[in-house]
Amino acid sequence: MVDHHGQIDNVMHESRLFPPPAEFSQQARIPTREAYDQLWQRAADDPVKFWEELGREELHWFEPFTKTLEWNEPYAEWFVGGKTNACYNCVDKHVNEGRGGRTAIIWEGEPGDQRTLTYSDLLEQVCRFANAMKSLGIGKGDRVSIYMPMTPELAIAMLACARIGAVHSVIFAGFSAEAIAERNNDAGAKAVITADAAWRRGKALPLKHTVDQALVKSPTVEHCIVLDRVNEAVEWKHGRDHWWHELVREASPECPAEPMDSEAPLFILYTSGSTGKPKGIKHTTAGYNLYAKKSFEWVFDHREGDVYWCTADCGWITGHSYVVYGPFSAGATCLMYEGAPNHPSEDRFWDIVERHKVTLFYTAPTAIRAFIKWGNDHVQMHDLSSLRLLGTVGEGINPQAWMWYHEMIGDEKCPIVDTWWQTETGGIMMSPLPGAIATKPGSCCVPLPGILPVIVDEDGDEVGVDKGGWLTIAHPWPGMLRGIWGDEDRYQEVYWSKVPGKYLAGDNARRDGDGYYWIMGRIDDVLNVSGHRLSTIEIESALVSHPEVAEAAAVGRPHELKGEAVAVFVTLKNAKPSDELREALKQHVRKEIGALAQPDDIRFTNALPKTRSGKIMRRLLKDIAAGKEMVGDTTTLEDYSIIAHLRDDEE
Ligand code: 6R9
């Protein structure tokens, strides 16, 4: 029985079950629990054969592969010997098979401007831009940073790189010049693609200006291509800078896709780990492409006629796999929106859903919490009856927010897919299959076919039902990362050293008696702020680079909208604590990393609590930041008086 009035908001005790709506299941790709069980079991019995068949059927091959998997732990090669092209699979395939007239992108700019591109239009624009890059000498294997607003050109730039075999590295357009330079240098980028500016809540963010500052410190970058989005005045370095529109005007609309080795790098995407330096997660061509396509089809149950909207920015993995590579490979019609959800008012998303008759909607819990706060009126003034499926990603969704999404947005008739995955996994690993799996609010439910999760203890032994432990994956899968750009050791160490033979995800999880998975947060010092991964050490490094800061510790604390907020504890060299300094430090972190890492709270203290061996006691700081009266184990604390002092310094 479904209990709509359960009071529980604690995922440890959540037991409500929401079966898939019958009308949804009837038409679904995977229509029953039995069908899912059979498919999953068949894949689990022989994962290599399972992926071999899909690999042959689902991708276009210039040359067929000769071996499905070459596994030398921790190095996987999928579809060895084959040649394919991710851009071809996303675009040409549809045009060549008679689907060129289908809408690929429905785009809405923040000021309200709109564009629609068919798959044929997309092909032409991708080819022109690919030729434009070639004319600058950019080709196979070159790295290209992309720092752009959510415009069709962002997707076009990614696809054009894939087409010519260049490796893209998309940098979210909120990152600072420092962060861009760090990524350019780590990847050895040859070019940067950007725009004059981006619209954000009616203001123009000067992207080109930020890139100019980064390029002073990016010696490998030879070219900067600039999209004229906002018509802002920009500085220009002749020879280095090129207008997008001028390049494509002269470029030919024909550009055959480059046959790429299955394992040729497709992109690098930087994400935070538990050290100060961001990791360049490397994904390759065929396996990633296949996994993005199949997971998209399974999880969103996509079919012709759907209007699919994933609200993620292409600066994150969700934008790579579920704005670009997954949906385009599946021939979907994708909505892309450039701006903020509350511009010009808090109903912007629902206005878009109504006007474009969106059927599949995928967003993040942090957005859902904002919608709840803004109030139901903004939702109720719109007709959302086109929706047939809702999804979430980026962090756990608490059952209360889940219920609001289910009732207020889904009108109790849309399955909710709570999708667990990571930059490293390439695609969704666990999620309810919407036609087959009854959902539980707060649970990401079950693994996708071909995915074998195992929860283990610190000795690597599998734990029992309802016992928390480390989430690992027991068998390689095509979408898995292939390494960290330029850092083999770190790849081995982070993901493969603690639990031999299994991929260590970095999350805690438990599996309940029905076989449902519940994600219980990170095992490392990675924060999840509004669904974005931040490294505590990265924030600390930024703080200590300020001349007045002696030492800093960053921790997460619960936050109503962001999920986690950044709280930092700072000891100063000579300066006296002041509100001005507090503000200056916030701005400093913003400059060093970007607005998303700006601390919410800064507390000044004479000393940080440390163990006798000198480790900062983060757990204790976490409790203090969260305002908890009782703090956990302090027996190893070196100087107990510090705690009293830290508590006194409430803001
Ligand atoms: C896709 C993405 C990955 C980390 C991951 C986990 C958290 C993501 C989640 C979730 C609970 C979900 N996470 N989805 N936690 N339920 N449905 O977000 O990639 O930015 O690399 O973050 O996000 O902690 O390990 P990424």
mmCIF file with all atom_site columns, C-alpha atoms in Angstrom, residues 35-182:
data_model
loop_
_atom_site.group_PDB
_atom_site.id
_atom_site.type_symbol
_atom_site.label_atom_id
_atom_site.label_alt_id
_atom_site.label_comp_id
_atom_site.label_asym_id
_atom_site.label_entity_id
_atom_site.label_seq_id
_atom_site.pdbx_PDB_ins_code
_atom_site.Cartn_x
_atom_site.Cartn_y
_atom_site.Cartn_z
_atom_site.occupancy
_atom_site.B_iso_or_equiv
_atom_site.pdbx_formal_charge
_atom_site.auth_seq_id
_atom_site.auth_comp_id
_atom_site.auth_asym_id
_atom_site.auth_atom_id
_atom_site.pdbx_PDB_model_num
ATOM 1   C CA . ALA A 1 35  ? 11.762 -7.974  -17.315 1.00 0.00 ? 35  ALA A CA 1
ATOM 2   C CA . TYR A 1 36  ? 14.287 -5.884  -15.379 1.00 0.00 ? 36  TYR A CA 1
ATOM 3   C CA . ASP A 1 37  ? 15.364 -8.858  -13.244 1.00 0.00 ? 37  ASP A CA 1
ATOM 4   C CA . GLN A 1 38  ? 15.911 -10.999 -16.323 1.00 0.00 ? 38  GLN A CA 1
ATOM 5   C CA . LEU A 1 39  ? 17.848 -8.325  -18.159 1.00 0.00 ? 39  LEU A CA 1
ATOM 6   C CA . TRP A 1 40  ? 19.999 -7.526  -15.128 1.00 0.00 ? 40  TRP A CA 1
ATOM 7   C CA . GLN A 1 41  ? 20.684 -11.203 -14.456 1.00 0.00 ? 41  GLN A CA 1
ATOM 8   C CA . ARG A 1 42  ? 21.587 -11.930 -18.060 1.00 0.00 ? 42  ARG A CA 1
ATOM 9   C CA . ALA A 1 43  ? 24.024 -9.011  -17.984 1.00 0.00 ? 43  ALA A CA 1
ATOM 10  C CA . ALA A 1 44  ? 25.449 -10.066 -14.603 1.00 0.00 ? 44  ALA A CA 1
ATOM 11  C CA . ASP A 1 45  ? 25.996 -13.654 -15.786 1.00 0.00 ? 45  ASP A CA 1
ATOM 12  C CA . ASP A 1 46  ? 28.103 -12.531 -18.723 1.00 0.00 ? 46  ASP A CA 1
ATOM 13  C CA . PRO A 1 47  ? 28.742 -8.775  -18.749 1.00 0.00 ? 47  PRO A CA 1
ATOM 14  C CA . VAL A 1 48  ? 31.206 -8.967  -21.617 1.00 0.00 ? 48  VAL A CA 1
ATOM 15  C CA . LYS A 1 49  ? 28.754 -10.735 -23.917 1.00 0.00 ? 49  LYS A CA 1
ATOM 16  C CA . PHE A 1 50  ? 25.993 -8.348  -22.853 1.00 0.00 ? 50  PHE A CA 1
ATOM 17  C CA . TRP A 1 51  ? 28.027 -5.261  -23.792 1.00 0.00 ? 51  TRP A CA 1
ATOM 18  C CA . GLU A 1 52  ? 29.398 -6.923  -26.918 1.00 0.00 ? 52  GLU A CA 1
ATOM 19  C CA . GLU A 1 53  ? 25.898 -7.304  -28.360 1.00 0.00 ? 53  GLU A CA 1
ATOM 20  C CA . LEU A 1 54  ? 24.912 -3.766  -27.452 1.00 0.00 ? 54  LEU A CA 1
ATOM 21  C CA . GLY A 1 55  ? 28.176 -2.396  -28.806 1.00 0.00 ? 55  GLY A CA 1
ATOM 22  C CA . ARG A 1 56  ? 27.534 -3.956  -32.196 1.00 0.00 ? 56  ARG A CA 1
ATOM 23  C CA . GLU A 1 57  ? 23.883 -2.942  -32.377 1.00 0.00 ? 57  GLU A CA 1
ATOM 24  C CA . GLU A 1 58  ? 23.897 0.560   -30.987 1.00 0.00 ? 58  GLU A CA 1
ATOM 25  C CA . LEU A 1 59  ? 26.929 2.316   -32.451 1.00 0.00 ? 59  LEU A CA 1
ATOM 26  C CA . HIS A 1 60  ? 28.039 3.013   -35.973 1.00 0.00 ? 60  HIS A CA 1
ATOM 27  C CA . TRP A 1 61  ? 31.404 1.392   -36.731 1.00 0.00 ? 61  TRP A CA 1
ATOM 28  C CA . PHE A 1 62  ? 33.832 2.500   -39.416 1.00 0.00 ? 62  PHE A CA 1
ATOM 29  C CA . GLU A 1 63  ? 35.697 -0.651  -38.472 1.00 0.00 ? 63  GLU A CA 1
ATOM 30  C CA . PRO A 1 64  ? 34.229 -3.340  -36.234 1.00 0.00 ? 64  PRO A CA 1
ATOM 31  C CA . PHE A 1 65  ? 35.871 -4.139  -32.917 1.00 0.00 ? 65  PHE A CA 1
ATOM 32  C CA . THR A 1 66  ? 37.668 -7.437  -32.517 1.00 0.00 ? 66  THR A CA 1
ATOM 33  C CA . LYS A 1 67  ? 37.681 -7.783  -28.735 1.00 0.00 ? 67  LYS A CA 1
ATOM 34  C CA . THR A 1 68  ? 34.992 -6.526  -26.357 1.00 0.00 ? 68  THR A CA 1
ATOM 35  C CA . LEU A 1 69  ? 37.030 -6.046  -23.183 1.00 0.00 ? 69  LEU A CA 1
ATOM 36  C CA . GLU A 1 70  ? 40.713 -6.039  -22.389 1.00 0.00 ? 70  GLU A CA 1
ATOM 37  C CA . TRP A 1 71  ? 40.994 -5.815  -18.607 1.00 0.00 ? 71  TRP A CA 1
ATOM 38  C CA . ASN A 1 72  ? 44.345 -5.312  -16.933 1.00 0.00 ? 72  ASN A CA 1
ATOM 39  C CA . GLU A 1 73  ? 43.217 -4.030  -13.599 1.00 0.00 ? 73  GLU A CA 1
ATOM 40  C CA . PRO A 1 74  ? 42.732 -1.101  -13.232 1.00 0.00 ? 74  PRO A CA 1
ATOM 41  C CA . TYR A 1 75  ? 42.975 -0.420  -16.959 1.00 0.00 ? 75  TYR A CA 1
ATOM 42  C CA . ALA A 1 76  ? 40.026 -1.253  -19.180 1.00 0.00 ? 76  ALA A CA 1
ATOM 43  C CA . GLU A 1 77  ? 39.888 -1.142  -22.947 1.00 0.00 ? 77  GLU A CA 1
ATOM 44  C CA . TRP A 1 78  ? 36.479 -1.591  -24.471 1.00 0.00 ? 78  TRP A CA 1
ATOM 45  C CA . PHE A 1 79  ? 35.653 -2.556  -28.059 1.00 0.00 ? 79  PHE A CA 1
ATOM 46  C CA . VAL A 1 80  ? 39.299 -2.998  -28.946 1.00 0.00 ? 80  VAL A CA 1
ATOM 47  C CA . GLY A 1 81  ? 40.252 -2.611  -32.600 1.00 0.00 ? 81  GLY A CA 1
ATOM 48  C CA . GLY A 1 82  ? 37.055 -0.787  -33.532 1.00 0.00 ? 82  GLY A CA 1
ATOM 49  C CA . LYS A 1 83  ? 36.762 2.644   -35.064 1.00 0.00 ? 83  LYS A CA 1
ATOM 50  C CA . THR A 1 84  ? 33.782 4.897   -34.459 1.00 0.00 ? 84  THR A CA 1
ATOM 51  C CA . ASN A 1 85  ? 33.028 8.578   -33.889 1.00 0.00 ? 85  ASN A CA 1
ATOM 52  C CA . ALA A 1 86  ? 30.845 9.954   -31.101 1.00 0.00 ? 86  ALA A CA 1
ATOM 53  C CA . CYS A 1 87  ? 29.740 12.941  -33.172 1.00 0.00 ? 87  CYS A CA 1
ATOM 54  C CA . TYR A 1 88  ? 28.770 10.630  -36.006 1.00 0.00 ? 88  TYR A CA 1
ATOM 55  C CA . ASN A 1 89  ? 26.665 8.550   -33.628 1.00 0.00 ? 89  ASN A CA 1
ATOM 56  C CA . CYS A 1 90  ? 25.024 11.687  -32.240 1.00 0.00 ? 90  CYS A CA 1
ATOM 57  C CA . VAL A 1 91  ? 24.299 13.487  -35.490 1.00 0.00 ? 91  VAL A CA 1
ATOM 58  C CA . ASP A 1 92  ? 25.174 11.914  -38.868 1.00 0.00 ? 92  ASP A CA 1
ATOM 59  C CA . LYS A 1 93  ? 23.554 8.615   -38.009 1.00 0.00 ? 93  LYS A CA 1
ATOM 60  C CA . HIS A 1 94  ? 20.151 10.269  -37.646 1.00 0.00 ? 94  HIS A CA 1
ATOM 61  C CA . VAL A 1 95  ? 20.513 12.353  -40.780 1.00 0.00 ? 95  VAL A CA 1
ATOM 62  C CA . ASN A 1 96  ? 21.707 9.343   -42.795 1.00 0.00 ? 96  ASN A CA 1
ATOM 63  C CA . GLU A 1 97  ? 18.823 7.226   -41.538 1.00 0.00 ? 97  GLU A CA 1
ATOM 64  C CA . GLY A 1 98  ? 16.187 9.771   -42.563 1.00 0.00 ? 98  GLY A CA 1
ATOM 65  C CA . ARG A 1 99  ? 15.708 11.596  -39.255 1.00 0.00 ? 99  ARG A CA 1
ATOM 66  C CA . GLY A 1 100 ? 17.396 14.838  -40.330 1.00 0.00 ? 100 GLY A CA 1
ATOM 67  C CA . GLY A 1 101 ? 14.170 16.806  -40.043 1.00 0.00 ? 101 GLY A CA 1
ATOM 68  C CA . ARG A 1 102 ? 13.689 15.872  -36.399 1.00 0.00 ? 102 ARG A CA 1
ATOM 69  C CA . THR A 1 103 ? 14.265 18.647  -33.876 1.00 0.00 ? 103 THR A CA 1
ATOM 70  C CA . ALA A 1 104 ? 17.539 18.147  -32.037 1.00 0.00 ? 104 ALA A CA 1
ATOM 71  C CA . ILE A 1 105 ? 17.692 21.322  -29.924 1.00 0.00 ? 105 ILE A CA 1
ATOM 72  C CA . ILE A 1 106 ? 15.009 23.674  -28.712 1.00 0.00 ? 106 ILE A CA 1
ATOM 73  C CA . TRP A 1 107 ? 16.958 26.494  -27.136 1.00 0.00 ? 107 TRP A CA 1
ATOM 74  C CA . GLU A 1 108 ? 15.802 29.356  -25.001 1.00 0.00 ? 108 GLU A CA 1
ATOM 75  C CA . GLY A 1 109 ? 18.127 32.174  -24.032 1.00 0.00 ? 109 GLY A CA 1
ATOM 76  C CA . GLU A 1 110 ? 17.697 33.902  -20.708 1.00 0.00 ? 110 GLU A CA 1
ATOM 77  C CA . PRO A 1 111 ? 16.362 37.127  -22.259 1.00 0.00 ? 111 PRO A CA 1
ATOM 78  C CA . GLY A 1 112 ? 13.701 35.026  -24.025 1.00 0.00 ? 112 GLY A CA 1
ATOM 79  C CA . ASP A 1 113 ? 15.275 34.592  -27.477 1.00 0.00 ? 113 ASP A CA 1
ATOM 80  C CA . GLN A 1 114 ? 14.632 31.171  -29.011 1.00 0.00 ? 114 GLN A CA 1
ATOM 81  C CA . ARG A 1 115 ? 16.174 28.908  -31.632 1.00 0.00 ? 115 ARG A CA 1
ATOM 82  C CA . THR A 1 116 ? 15.335 25.476  -32.939 1.00 0.00 ? 116 THR A CA 1
ATOM 83  C CA . LEU A 1 117 ? 17.825 23.216  -34.704 1.00 0.00 ? 117 LEU A CA 1
ATOM 84  C CA . THR A 1 118 ? 16.951 20.030  -36.550 1.00 0.00 ? 118 THR A CA 1
ATOM 85  C CA . TYR A 1 119 ? 19.479 17.203  -36.716 1.00 0.00 ? 119 TYR A CA 1
ATOM 86  C CA . SER A 1 120 ? 20.326 18.389  -40.265 1.00 0.00 ? 120 SER A CA 1
ATOM 87  C CA . ASP A 1 121 ? 20.921 21.933  -38.985 1.00 0.00 ? 121 ASP A CA 1
ATOM 88  C CA . LEU A 1 122 ? 23.069 20.553  -36.203 1.00 0.00 ? 122 LEU A CA 1
ATOM 89  C CA . LEU A 1 123 ? 25.134 18.538  -38.684 1.00 0.00 ? 123 LEU A CA 1
ATOM 90  C CA . GLU A 1 124 ? 25.761 21.576  -40.844 1.00 0.00 ? 124 GLU A CA 1
ATOM 91  C CA . GLN A 1 125 ? 26.772 23.794  -37.931 1.00 0.00 ? 125 GLN A CA 1
ATOM 92  C CA . VAL A 1 126 ? 28.975 21.151  -36.352 1.00 0.00 ? 126 VAL A CA 1
ATOM 93  C CA . CYS A 1 127 ? 30.738 20.576  -39.683 1.00 0.00 ? 127 CYS A CA 1
ATOM 94  C CA . ARG A 1 128 ? 31.321 24.282  -40.238 1.00 0.00 ? 128 ARG A CA 1
ATOM 95  C CA . PHE A 1 129 ? 32.751 24.727  -36.785 1.00 0.00 ? 129 PHE A CA 1
ATOM 96  C CA . ALA A 1 130 ? 34.853 21.565  -37.079 1.00 0.00 ? 130 ALA A CA 1
ATOM 97  C CA . ASN A 1 131 ? 36.353 22.983  -40.277 1.00 0.00 ? 131 ASN A CA 1
ATOM 98  C CA . ALA A 1 132 ? 36.889 26.307  -38.543 1.00 0.00 ? 132 ALA A CA 1
ATOM 99  C CA . MET A 1 133 ? 38.940 24.579  -35.851 1.00 0.00 ? 133 MET A CA 1
ATOM 100 C CA . LYS A 1 134 ? 40.872 22.655  -38.477 1.00 0.00 ? 134 LYS A CA 1
ATOM 101 C CA . SER A 1 135 ? 41.689 25.916  -40.254 1.00 0.00 ? 135 SER A CA 1
ATOM 102 C CA . LEU A 1 136 ? 43.472 26.984  -37.054 1.00 0.00 ? 136 LEU A CA 1
ATOM 103 C CA . GLY A 1 137 ? 45.468 23.777  -37.023 1.00 0.00 ? 137 GLY A CA 1
ATOM 104 C CA . ILE A 1 138 ? 43.444 22.050  -34.315 1.00 0.00 ? 138 ILE A CA 1
ATOM 105 C CA . GLY A 1 139 ? 43.130 18.309  -34.897 1.00 0.00 ? 139 GLY A CA 1
ATOM 106 C CA . LYS A 1 140 ? 43.243 14.777  -33.555 1.00 0.00 ? 140 LYS A CA 1
ATOM 107 C CA . GLY A 1 141 ? 44.464 14.512  -29.988 1.00 0.00 ? 141 GLY A CA 1
ATOM 108 C CA . ASP A 1 142 ? 44.681 18.283  -29.354 1.00 0.00 ? 142 ASP A CA 1
ATOM 109 C CA . ARG A 1 143 ? 43.034 19.487  -26.149 1.00 0.00 ? 143 ARG A CA 1
ATOM 110 C CA . VAL A 1 144 ? 40.476 22.280  -26.349 1.00 0.00 ? 144 VAL A CA 1
ATOM 111 C CA . SER A 1 145 ? 39.060 24.080  -23.299 1.00 0.00 ? 145 SER A CA 1
ATOM 112 C CA . ILE A 1 146 ? 35.461 25.258  -23.578 1.00 0.00 ? 146 ILE A CA 1
ATOM 113 C CA . TYR A 1 147 ? 34.235 28.052  -21.288 1.00 0.00 ? 147 TYR A CA 1
ATOM 114 C CA . MET A 1 148 ? 30.814 29.013  -22.581 1.00 0.00 ? 148 MET A CA 1
ATOM 115 C CA . PRO A 1 149 ? 27.238 29.825  -21.645 1.00 0.00 ? 149 PRO A CA 1
ATOM 116 C CA . MET A 1 150 ? 24.505 27.230  -22.258 1.00 0.00 ? 150 MET A CA 1
ATOM 117 C CA . THR A 1 151 ? 23.928 28.048  -25.908 1.00 0.00 ? 151 THR A CA 1
ATOM 118 C CA . PRO A 1 152 ? 23.580 25.634  -28.837 1.00 0.00 ? 152 PRO A CA 1
ATOM 119 C CA . GLU A 1 153 ? 27.158 26.601  -29.713 1.00 0.00 ? 153 GLU A CA 1
ATOM 120 C CA . LEU A 1 154 ? 28.384 24.931  -26.530 1.00 0.00 ? 154 LEU A CA 1
ATOM 121 C CA . ALA A 1 155 ? 26.969 21.587  -27.703 1.00 0.00 ? 155 ALA A CA 1
ATOM 122 C CA . ILE A 1 156 ? 28.188 22.323  -31.233 1.00 0.00 ? 156 ILE A CA 1
ATOM 123 C CA . ALA A 1 157 ? 31.719 22.986  -29.947 1.00 0.00 ? 157 ALA A CA 1
ATOM 124 C CA . MET A 1 158 ? 31.770 19.713  -27.999 1.00 0.00 ? 158 MET A CA 1
ATOM 125 C CA . LEU A 1 159 ? 30.459 17.711  -30.960 1.00 0.00 ? 159 LEU A CA 1
ATOM 126 C CA . ALA A 1 160 ? 32.833 19.419  -33.387 1.00 0.00 ? 160 ALA A CA 1
ATOM 127 C CA . CYS A 1 161 ? 35.782 18.444  -31.171 1.00 0.00 ? 161 CYS A CA 1
ATOM 128 C CA . ALA A 1 162 ? 34.540 14.859  -31.129 1.00 0.00 ? 162 ALA A CA 1
ATOM 129 C CA . ARG A 1 163 ? 34.161 14.987  -34.897 1.00 0.00 ? 163 ARG A CA 1
ATOM 130 C CA . ILE A 1 164 ? 37.784 15.869  -35.574 1.00 0.00 ? 164 ILE A CA 1
ATOM 131 C CA . GLY A 1 165 ? 39.182 13.851  -32.687 1.00 0.00 ? 165 GLY A CA 1
ATOM 132 C CA . ALA A 1 166 ? 40.120 16.825  -30.497 1.00 0.00 ? 166 ALA A CA 1
ATOM 133 C CA . VAL A 1 167 ? 39.691 16.255  -26.759 1.00 0.00 ? 167 VAL A CA 1
ATOM 134 C CA . HIS A 1 168 ? 37.372 18.762  -25.110 1.00 0.00 ? 168 HIS A CA 1
ATOM 135 C CA . SER A 1 169 ? 37.684 19.981  -21.562 1.00 0.00 ? 169 SER A CA 1
ATOM 136 C CA . VAL A 1 170 ? 34.563 21.919  -20.635 1.00 0.00 ? 170 VAL A CA 1
ATOM 137 C CA . ILE A 1 171 ? 35.072 24.329  -17.750 1.00 0.00 ? 171 ILE A CA 1
ATOM 138 C CA . PHE A 1 172 ? 31.920 25.531  -16.035 1.00 0.00 ? 172 PHE A CA 1
ATOM 139 C CA . ALA A 1 173 ? 31.460 29.231  -16.823 1.00 0.00 ? 173 ALA A CA 1
ATOM 140 C CA . GLY A 1 174 ? 31.418 30.096  -13.110 1.00 0.00 ? 174 GLY A CA 1
ATOM 141 C CA . PHE A 1 175 ? 35.054 29.184  -12.535 1.00 0.00 ? 175 PHE A CA 1
ATOM 142 C CA . SER A 1 176 ? 37.694 31.859  -11.991 1.00 0.00 ? 176 SER A CA 1
ATOM 143 C CA . ALA A 1 177 ? 40.608 32.816  -14.239 1.00 0.00 ? 177 ALA A CA 1
ATOM 144 C CA . GLU A 1 178 ? 42.929 30.931  -11.870 1.00 0.00 ? 178 GLU A CA 1
ATOM 145 C CA . ALA A 1 179 ? 40.878 27.759  -12.202 1.00 0.00 ? 179 ALA A CA 1
ATOM 146 C CA . ILE A 1 180 ? 40.769 28.069  -16.002 1.00 0.00 ? 180 ILE A CA 1
ATOM 147 C CA . ALA A 1 181 ? 44.541 28.547  -16.192 1.00 0.00 ? 181 ALA A CA 1
ATOM 148 C CA . GLU A 1 182 ? 45.137 25.541  -13.928 1.00 0.00 ? 182 GLU A CA 1
#
